[in-house]
C-alpha angles and dihedrals in degrees: 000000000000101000112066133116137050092310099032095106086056108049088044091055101036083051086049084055095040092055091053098046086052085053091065098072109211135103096254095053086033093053089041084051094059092046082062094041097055084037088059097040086061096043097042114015090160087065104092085188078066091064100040091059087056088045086055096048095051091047084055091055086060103054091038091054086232088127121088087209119031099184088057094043082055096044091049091043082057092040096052085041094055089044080061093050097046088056095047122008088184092070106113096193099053092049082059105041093049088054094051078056102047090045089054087063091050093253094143120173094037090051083048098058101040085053084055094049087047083060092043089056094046124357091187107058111116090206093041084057097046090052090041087053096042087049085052087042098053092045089057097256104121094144081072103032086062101076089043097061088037090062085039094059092033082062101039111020093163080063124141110288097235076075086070092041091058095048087054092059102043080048092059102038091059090049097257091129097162096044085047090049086056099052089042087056 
């Protein structure tokens, strides 16, 4: 869908490298993510996954504390979301993922609908899920956010481990401290 043309192969790859090198989560790999990204977003400005890698760079500025100004890494992290979305509304993962952003500026209820919109798309997406959870989570709403990590890491157990991290919260903000203890470990 994404991928045709002459330089499809490569965006789709550079973006698959990009992704790997974000999961690392440290400023190096971070930093080397955001070289790919801007690499891909010149090559391939029509990809909205392109976008979504560089929204996800800039969110992780912003939890590293590699960022001078972390209101504006979170704001560009919305801004190049939203440029995804408007390329393709269908896209599950950027619905959540915006969510989890606009929940991390206390925006609540409209981090809470598009987390919903991102499980309309696709209930089964254990992202989707995770986004979906840390938005609850943030909004004070950890009760709910529980069975949604559980099915996330029912469907990708192998899952980053900040997963785990999450669950944990949720788990200990709603006084499950031993449960919590467990998905910590």
């Amino acid at each position: 869908k994404y991928y045709g043309g002459k330089q499809g192969l490569d965006c789709y790859l550079k973006i698959m490298e990009g992704n790997d090198l974000y999961s690392r989560r440290n400023i190096k790999d971070n930093n080397l993510a955001r070289h790919i990204a801007e690499e891909v977003l010149a090559m391939c400005p029509e990809v909205p996954m392109a976008y979504l890698l560089m929204a996800n760079v800039h969110s992780l500025d912003y939890w590293l504390g590699s960022t001078k100004s972390p209101q504006e890494s979170v704001d560009k992290a919305i801004e190049l979301t939203q440029k995804a979305l408007a390329l393709d509304d269908t896209l599950a993962e950027a619905h959540g993922f915006l969510g989890y952003l606009y929940t991390q500026k206390r925006e609540y209820e409209k981090g809470i609908a598009e987390g919903e919109q991102a499980v309309v798309l696709n209930p089964n997406g254990a992202i989707v899920l995770v986004n979906y959870a840390m938005s609850l989570n943030f909004a004070g709403r950890s009760e709910e956010a529980i069975p949604l990590f559980q099915k996330a890491i029912r469907l990708n157990p192998a899952g980053s481990f900040a997963n785990y991290q999450h669950f944990g919260n949720a788990l200990m903000f709603t006084g499950r401290y031993e449960e919590a203890v467990s998905a910590y470990k």
